Amino acid sequence: MTKTLIQHADVVTLDAAGTILRDAEVAIDGERIVAVGRAPAGFQPDEALDATNHVLMPGFVNAHTHAPMTFERGWAEDLPLDRWFNERVWVVESQLTDEDVYWGALLAVAEMIRGGTVAFADHYFYMDRVADAVETSGLRALLAWCVFGEENNIGTDLQGTVDFVQRWQGAADGRIRTVLGPHSPYMCEPRFLARTAAVAARIGVGIHIHLAESQEQVDNSLKLHDRSPVEVLETNGVFDVPTIAAHCISINEIDQEILARHEVTVVQCPNCHMKLGMGVTPVPALQAKGVNVALGTDGTASSNDLNMLKEARLAALIQKLHHRDPEVMPGDLPLRMATQNGARALGWPDSGTITPGALADLILLDCDQPHWRPRHDLVANLLHSAQAGDVSHTMVAGRWLMKDRRLLTLDVERILWEAEKRALALVGGELSVVRMYAA
Ligand SMILES: [Zn+2]
């Protein structure tokens, strides 16, 4: 097992006390951190890394995304949600092949590693190919194959997704975990949700689903089922298993109490919510009730990038603006949402802090740059000044996936070429455009 010693780092530990260490060492043995502050006596590293002028912190966890949607980046701009989906996104998704998914996912994981993401929860189609991309990249991921109901699915059905879950559970040395992925209470019939929940309970996995994205969805649900979308999920047993619920924008007091009563993580996607004009997840109210709230980017067709540092910043800004109160979402809270809260939701509760015994899922940011000075408050520097491009090193399970901005597990040149070629072909574009860019 490889032993790594990182020296002279400023460490934002995100431990319970919010400890920050200057000029510290972090010792890593195998996949875990064994010491923080000073290396243990007699620790003989295989590699020592000088992290002078770098901040070390836990890597980000993107708790809701659709990684292969990178091929739709910039393809559906300035449209209301229904037109965004029906006129642009679905036109492309309905003709996807598993090979498109593979290259779209590789493009996504390359971007994620470069932005300091160490794990993500994905919800898409042809998920075996996303799993292949995760395995190659060295990242962690919680994967769900999205289904809509008994029919009209893409590439599989509920039983097929159960086979997928069992095929990949614990794969890639435990870096891949799997759950079921019914799309949402507005696309799935209650009977199908109940069946999915029963299957999830039987095979011992959780569920990743979209929930309460708009008031219109709530109104329709009340009309059709006499219940809110949150109540529909509760009555059909979805919350009897650990659930990741993306969005949760239009939820009332009763819904919030239901979420708090069960093992539900709410994932806010601030960039997507702002860009599509969706509204604001009531994060402070949910947190006051004890709900675990994590952050996600959603797919790049809506948020255009997979930048978790930006999501953390927007998570702070959107609540401060919404409540017209600079004191909400204070300190390192948005960073915790973007790291350890997501890790907990994905099933790695021992990731997301820089503490002895924690999984070595960490990043370094280069702060030898103008926008990092002065360093009165490293948390404020990280949250409000740092850029994703400042991430210089990314480590998952004690293994470097990026060093000095160089990706170590992926052939980036090939990925850029294949991903753009396939994206253009999907929308009927020309390869010659790619050549022009490359010239
Ligand atoms: Zn989504």
XYZ file of C-alpha atoms and ligand atoms in Angstrom:
440
model
C 0.000 0.000 0.000
C 1.301 3.416 -0.947
C 2.243 5.856 1.781
C 2.089 9.548 0.953
C 3.176 12.503 3.066
C 1.899 15.956 2.154
C 3.945 18.704 3.846
C 3.641 22.457 4.465
C -0.075 22.578 3.579
C -2.704 24.925 4.995
C -5.434 22.446 5.912
C -9.147 23.195 6.050
C -10.122 20.020 7.878
C -13.929 20.505 7.989
C -13.830 18.460 11.214
C -16.538 18.992 13.854
C -14.717 22.008 15.319
C -13.851 23.547 11.945
C -10.121 23.265 12.660
C -7.726 25.017 10.281
C -4.025 24.175 10.379
C -1.170 26.193 8.891
C 2.015 24.614 7.554
C 0.800 21.132 8.471
C 1.504 17.577 7.381
C -1.076 15.041 6.255
C 0.029 11.393 6.239
C -1.795 8.864 4.091
C -1.398 5.101 4.270
C -3.274 3.141 1.610
C -6.750 4.586 1.173
C -6.905 6.397 4.515
C -5.523 9.457 6.245
C -3.490 8.306 9.255
C -2.305 11.614 10.712
C -3.013 15.328 10.389
C -0.682 18.012 11.745
C 2.532 15.992 12.025
C 3.336 12.578 10.551
C 3.513 9.717 13.055
C 7.002 8.840 14.315
C 8.733 6.453 11.956
C 6.292 7.083 9.063
C 8.245 6.192 5.925
C 6.457 7.673 2.914
C 6.859 6.352 -0.630
C 6.251 9.905 -1.761
C 6.586 13.291 -0.057
C 4.839 16.261 -1.640
C 5.708 19.851 -0.784
C 2.382 21.739 -0.595
C 3.776 25.175 0.260
C 1.269 27.843 -0.794
C -1.481 25.253 -1.210
C -4.708 24.736 0.693
C -5.647 21.126 1.376
C -9.311 20.246 1.943
C -11.732 17.345 1.446
C -12.675 16.765 -2.208
C -16.128 17.748 -3.426
C -19.084 15.386 -3.749
C -21.562 16.110 -6.537
C -24.731 14.584 -5.077
C -26.972 14.921 -8.140
C -25.898 14.922 -11.749
C -26.385 13.273 -15.115
C -22.735 13.023 -16.128
C -23.130 11.923 -19.787
C -25.261 15.003 -20.502
C -22.028 16.866 -21.193
C -22.903 16.369 -24.879
C -25.804 18.792 -24.353
C -23.709 21.565 -22.825
C -24.890 24.832 -24.372
C -27.561 23.038 -26.388
C -30.683 24.231 -24.537
C -30.293 27.842 -23.504
C -32.773 30.401 -22.153
C -35.841 28.153 -22.272
C -38.587 27.386 -19.743
C -38.327 23.908 -18.201
C -40.988 22.251 -20.408
C -39.557 23.611 -23.680
C -35.986 23.003 -22.434
C -36.873 19.318 -22.053
C -39.284 18.659 -24.935
C -37.708 20.757 -27.686
C -34.030 20.312 -26.953
C -32.922 17.779 -24.323
C -35.299 14.957 -25.204
C -34.678 15.321 -28.953
C -31.066 14.311 -28.335
C -31.569 11.841 -25.487
C -34.079 9.767 -27.461
C -31.366 8.809 -29.988
C -28.489 8.162 -27.582
C -26.309 5.072 -27.855
C -24.375 3.472 -25.039
C -21.146 4.589 -26.718
C -22.312 8.246 -26.604
C -22.994 7.788 -22.905
C -19.500 6.397 -22.368
C -17.693 9.322 -24.010
C -20.051 11.882 -22.459
C -19.307 10.372 -19.048
C -15.540 10.384 -19.680
C -15.708 14.072 -20.556
C -17.618 14.642 -17.313
C -15.206 12.725 -15.089
C -12.234 14.565 -16.612
C -13.926 17.892 -15.795
C -14.848 16.700 -12.308
C -11.315 15.628 -11.376
C -9.970 18.961 -12.636
C -12.481 20.833 -10.478
C -11.703 18.823 -7.334
C -14.710 16.490 -7.294
C -13.924 13.084 -5.782
C -17.354 11.430 -5.930
C -20.668 11.886 -7.701
C -24.219 10.518 -7.701
C -25.282 9.841 -11.258
C -28.779 9.252 -12.624
C -28.911 8.381 -16.284
C -29.200 5.654 -18.941
C -26.838 2.913 -20.187
C -25.223 3.092 -16.783
C -22.834 0.200 -17.379
C -20.894 2.610 -19.551
C -20.874 5.296 -16.847
C -19.578 2.621 -14.479
C -16.798 1.867 -16.995
C -15.855 5.568 -17.013
C -15.867 5.686 -13.196
C -13.707 2.574 -12.973
C -11.145 4.014 -15.414
C -11.105 7.481 -13.853
C -10.478 6.395 -10.259
C -13.401 8.450 -8.882
C -16.110 7.211 -6.545
C -19.710 7.163 -7.714
C -23.196 6.160 -6.678
C -24.934 5.068 -9.876
C -28.635 4.778 -10.694
C -30.170 3.736 -14.039
C -33.120 6.054 -14.568
C -36.515 4.452 -15.338
C -39.885 6.076 -15.985
C -42.332 3.231 -15.365
C -43.427 -0.151 -16.693
C -42.725 0.994 -20.274
C -41.107 3.749 -22.369
C -37.731 3.311 -20.697
C -34.298 3.799 -22.230
C -32.174 0.686 -22.636
C -33.728 -1.345 -19.810
C -36.644 -1.796 -17.393
C -36.952 -2.081 -13.611
C -35.653 -5.659 -13.576
C -32.778 -4.583 -15.818
C -31.849 -1.843 -13.366
C -31.909 -4.396 -10.536
C -29.459 -6.515 -12.545
C -27.318 -3.398 -13.068
C -27.379 -2.640 -9.331
C -26.221 -6.151 -8.480
C -23.634 -6.289 -11.274
C -21.820 -3.157 -10.075
C -22.455 -2.971 -6.320
C -19.039 -2.610 -4.646
C -17.109 -2.754 -7.936
C -13.853 -0.881 -8.669
C -12.410 -1.783 -5.226
C -15.573 -0.512 -3.559
C -15.540 2.861 -5.337
C -18.808 2.114 -7.121
C -22.104 1.844 -5.271
C -25.510 1.447 -6.891
C -29.132 2.347 -6.135
C -32.446 2.378 -8.020
C -33.369 5.489 -10.026
C -37.096 6.035 -10.671
C -37.249 9.397 -12.468
C -39.742 11.331 -10.333
C -43.264 11.284 -8.902
C -44.446 13.322 -11.918
C -43.144 10.792 -14.487
C -43.678 7.545 -12.520
C -47.101 6.151 -11.532
C -47.591 5.671 -7.765
C -47.977 1.922 -8.312
C -44.608 1.811 -10.069
C -43.008 3.864 -7.276
C -44.394 1.407 -4.707
C -43.043 -1.545 -6.685
C -39.625 0.119 -7.033
C -39.512 0.929 -3.308
C -40.397 -2.678 -2.420
C -37.659 -3.993 -4.704
C -35.113 -1.533 -3.246
C -35.980 -2.673 0.285
C -35.744 -6.332 -0.724
C -32.290 -6.023 -2.310
C -31.075 -3.586 0.371
C -30.336 -0.460 -1.675
C -31.503 3.151 -1.696
C -33.244 5.340 -4.261
C -32.146 8.457 -6.167
C -35.062 10.527 -7.523
C -36.143 14.031 -8.627
C -38.682 15.682 -6.316
C -40.886 18.801 -6.104
C -39.172 20.929 -8.743
C -42.053 23.364 -9.230
C -45.388 24.514 -7.834
C -47.019 23.192 -11.012
C -45.835 19.687 -10.143
C -47.311 20.077 -6.664
C -50.648 21.338 -8.040
C -50.855 18.431 -10.521
C -50.001 15.935 -7.793
C -52.723 17.316 -5.512
C -55.209 17.123 -8.388
C -54.265 13.568 -9.424
C -53.395 11.925 -6.117
C -54.759 14.285 -3.478
C -51.223 14.378 -2.078
C -48.067 16.480 -2.528
C -45.154 14.825 -4.394
C -43.362 14.323 -1.049
C -46.480 12.663 0.397
C -46.782 10.450 -2.700
C -43.247 9.154 -2.123
C -43.844 8.618 1.582
C -47.124 6.724 1.091
C -45.589 4.496 -1.560
C -42.705 3.449 0.662
C -39.897 5.247 -1.174
C -38.632 6.864 2.031
C -38.454 3.462 3.751
C -35.029 3.129 2.089
C -32.235 5.767 2.111
C -33.250 8.328 -0.499
C -31.478 11.075 -2.411
C -34.124 13.626 -3.437
C -32.927 16.219 -5.941
C -34.310 19.783 -5.914
C -37.168 19.875 -3.312
C -37.998 23.483 -4.191
C -41.776 23.500 -3.768
C -42.199 21.884 -0.368
C -44.334 23.062 2.549
C -43.923 22.632 6.297
C -45.602 19.201 6.306
C -43.359 17.987 3.440
C -40.282 19.211 5.306
C -41.310 17.271 8.400
C -41.806 14.119 6.321
C -38.301 14.511 4.844
C -36.868 15.025 8.349
C -38.594 11.887 9.688
C -36.898 9.641 7.134
C -33.384 8.987 5.869
C -33.652 11.486 3.017
C -30.872 13.692 1.690
C -32.125 16.758 -0.153
C -29.825 17.891 -2.959
C -29.928 21.541 -3.919
C -28.542 22.427 -7.366
C -28.249 26.225 -7.088
C -26.754 26.901 -10.525
C -29.485 24.912 -12.295
C -32.228 26.412 -10.092
C -31.078 29.941 -10.905
C -30.486 29.377 -14.603
C -33.840 27.710 -15.238
C -35.607 30.169 -12.933
C -36.920 27.321 -10.784
C -36.832 28.813 -7.299
C -35.040 28.305 -4.007
C -34.811 25.105 -1.946
C -35.645 26.062 1.673
C -32.231 24.878 2.893
C -32.043 26.744 6.241
C -35.519 25.454 7.222
C -34.602 21.887 6.222
C -31.315 22.044 8.119
C -33.089 23.423 11.201
C -35.273 20.286 11.100
C -32.178 18.056 10.857
C -32.398 17.129 7.161
C -29.079 16.307 5.491
C -28.717 18.788 2.605
C -26.046 18.229 -0.051
C -25.223 20.003 -3.303
C -25.219 18.928 -6.929
C -24.676 20.448 -10.337
C -27.497 18.567 -12.094
C -26.672 17.825 -15.759
C -24.656 20.188 -17.916
C -27.645 20.742 -20.221
C -28.983 22.951 -17.430
C -25.964 24.055 -15.395
C -23.313 23.966 -18.176
C -20.504 22.811 -15.918
C -19.682 20.359 -13.141
C -18.098 22.909 -10.841
C -18.821 22.117 -7.199
C -16.835 25.070 -5.883
C -19.270 27.283 -7.783
C -22.259 25.358 -6.410
C -20.982 25.903 -2.850
C -20.611 29.624 -3.517
C -24.055 29.873 -5.111
C -25.566 27.877 -2.225
C -24.398 30.671 0.071
C -25.338 33.545 -2.248
C -28.798 32.295 -3.243
C -29.963 32.048 0.404
C -28.391 35.375 1.411
C -30.240 37.038 -1.472
C -33.495 35.132 -0.998
C -33.665 35.923 2.729
C -32.072 39.365 2.257
C -29.831 38.347 5.143
C -26.026 38.086 4.951
C -25.976 35.977 8.118
C -27.699 32.890 6.659
C -25.506 30.011 5.399
C -22.488 31.246 7.378
C -18.843 30.126 7.513
C -17.889 26.733 6.172
C -21.484 25.410 6.025
C -21.683 25.541 2.192
C -18.319 23.718 1.987
C -19.664 20.992 4.286
C -22.738 20.633 2.077
C -20.462 20.306 -0.966
C -18.259 17.638 0.673
C -19.203 15.562 3.727
C -23.007 15.903 3.436
C -22.801 14.509 -0.082
C -20.359 11.772 0.970
C -22.827 10.690 3.656
C -25.659 10.570 1.105
C -23.586 8.491 -1.319
C -22.752 5.943 1.385
C -19.220 7.022 2.332
C -19.765 8.704 5.732
C -16.028 8.360 6.471
C -15.144 10.697 3.569
C -15.385 14.488 3.668
C -13.066 15.495 6.505
C -9.291 15.732 6.826
C -9.022 13.703 10.028
C -7.141 10.544 11.050
C -9.079 7.488 9.873
C -11.007 9.317 7.139
C -10.805 8.171 3.524
C -8.042 10.033 1.669
C -10.399 11.808 -0.766
C -8.767 15.227 -0.851
C -7.676 18.117 -3.012
C -5.008 20.805 -3.065
C -5.637 24.319 -4.352
C -2.837 26.568 -5.544
C -3.132 29.827 -3.607
C 0.028 31.438 -4.962
C -2.191 33.736 -7.022
C -3.487 37.328 -6.728
C -7.113 36.414 -5.980
C -5.957 34.408 -2.939
C -4.281 37.326 -1.118
C -4.466 38.241 1.666
C -5.387 35.085 3.553
C -7.337 36.478 6.519
C -9.882 33.694 6.350
C -9.152 30.559 4.311
C -12.791 29.481 4.334
C -13.868 32.811 2.820
C -11.003 32.569 0.311
C -12.182 29.115 -0.719
C -15.859 29.895 -0.830
C -15.857 33.344 -2.386
C -12.526 33.813 -4.200
C -11.184 30.449 -5.340
C -11.707 29.131 -8.872
C -12.131 25.514 -9.947
C -8.926 25.970 -11.965
C -7.011 26.559 -8.729
C -7.385 22.859 -7.907
C -3.932 21.475 -8.627
C -4.139 17.966 -7.134
C -7.000 15.500 -6.661
C -6.674 12.302 -4.631
C -9.274 9.534 -4.206
C -8.736 6.595 -1.844
C -5.083 7.571 -1.419
C -4.368 7.566 -5.164
C -3.538 10.709 -7.143
C -5.930 11.220 -10.069
C -4.452 14.639 -10.862
C -1.088 16.157 -10.024
C -0.064 19.709 -10.925
C -3.216 19.926 -13.142
C -2.175 16.828 -15.116
C -4.766 14.043 -15.270
C -3.152 10.693 -14.515
C -5.914 8.211 -15.322
C -7.508 9.664 -18.469
C -6.445 10.413 -22.043
C -7.855 13.941 -22.196
C -6.962 14.687 -25.803
C -8.832 11.606 -27.032
C -11.796 12.337 -24.742
C -12.160 15.934 -26.018
C -12.060 14.755 -29.617
C -14.510 11.828 -29.231
C -16.933 13.689 -26.977
C -17.270 16.708 -29.241
C -17.489 14.610 -32.409
C -20.312 12.536 -30.914
C -22.104 15.558 -29.448
C -22.146 17.279 -32.818
C -23.331 14.120 -34.585
C -26.220 13.816 -32.097
C -27.508 17.279 -32.944
C -26.819 16.859 -36.674
C -23.718 19.078 -36.633
C -20.577 18.727 -38.705
C -17.242 17.255 -37.734
C -15.590 20.035 -39.709
C -16.581 22.393 -36.902
C -14.397 20.345 -34.590
C -11.498 20.674 -37.005
C -11.964 24.422 -37.065
C -11.793 24.534 -33.252
C -8.733 22.332 -33.270
C -6.908 24.418 -35.892
Zn -31.562 16.054 -12.485
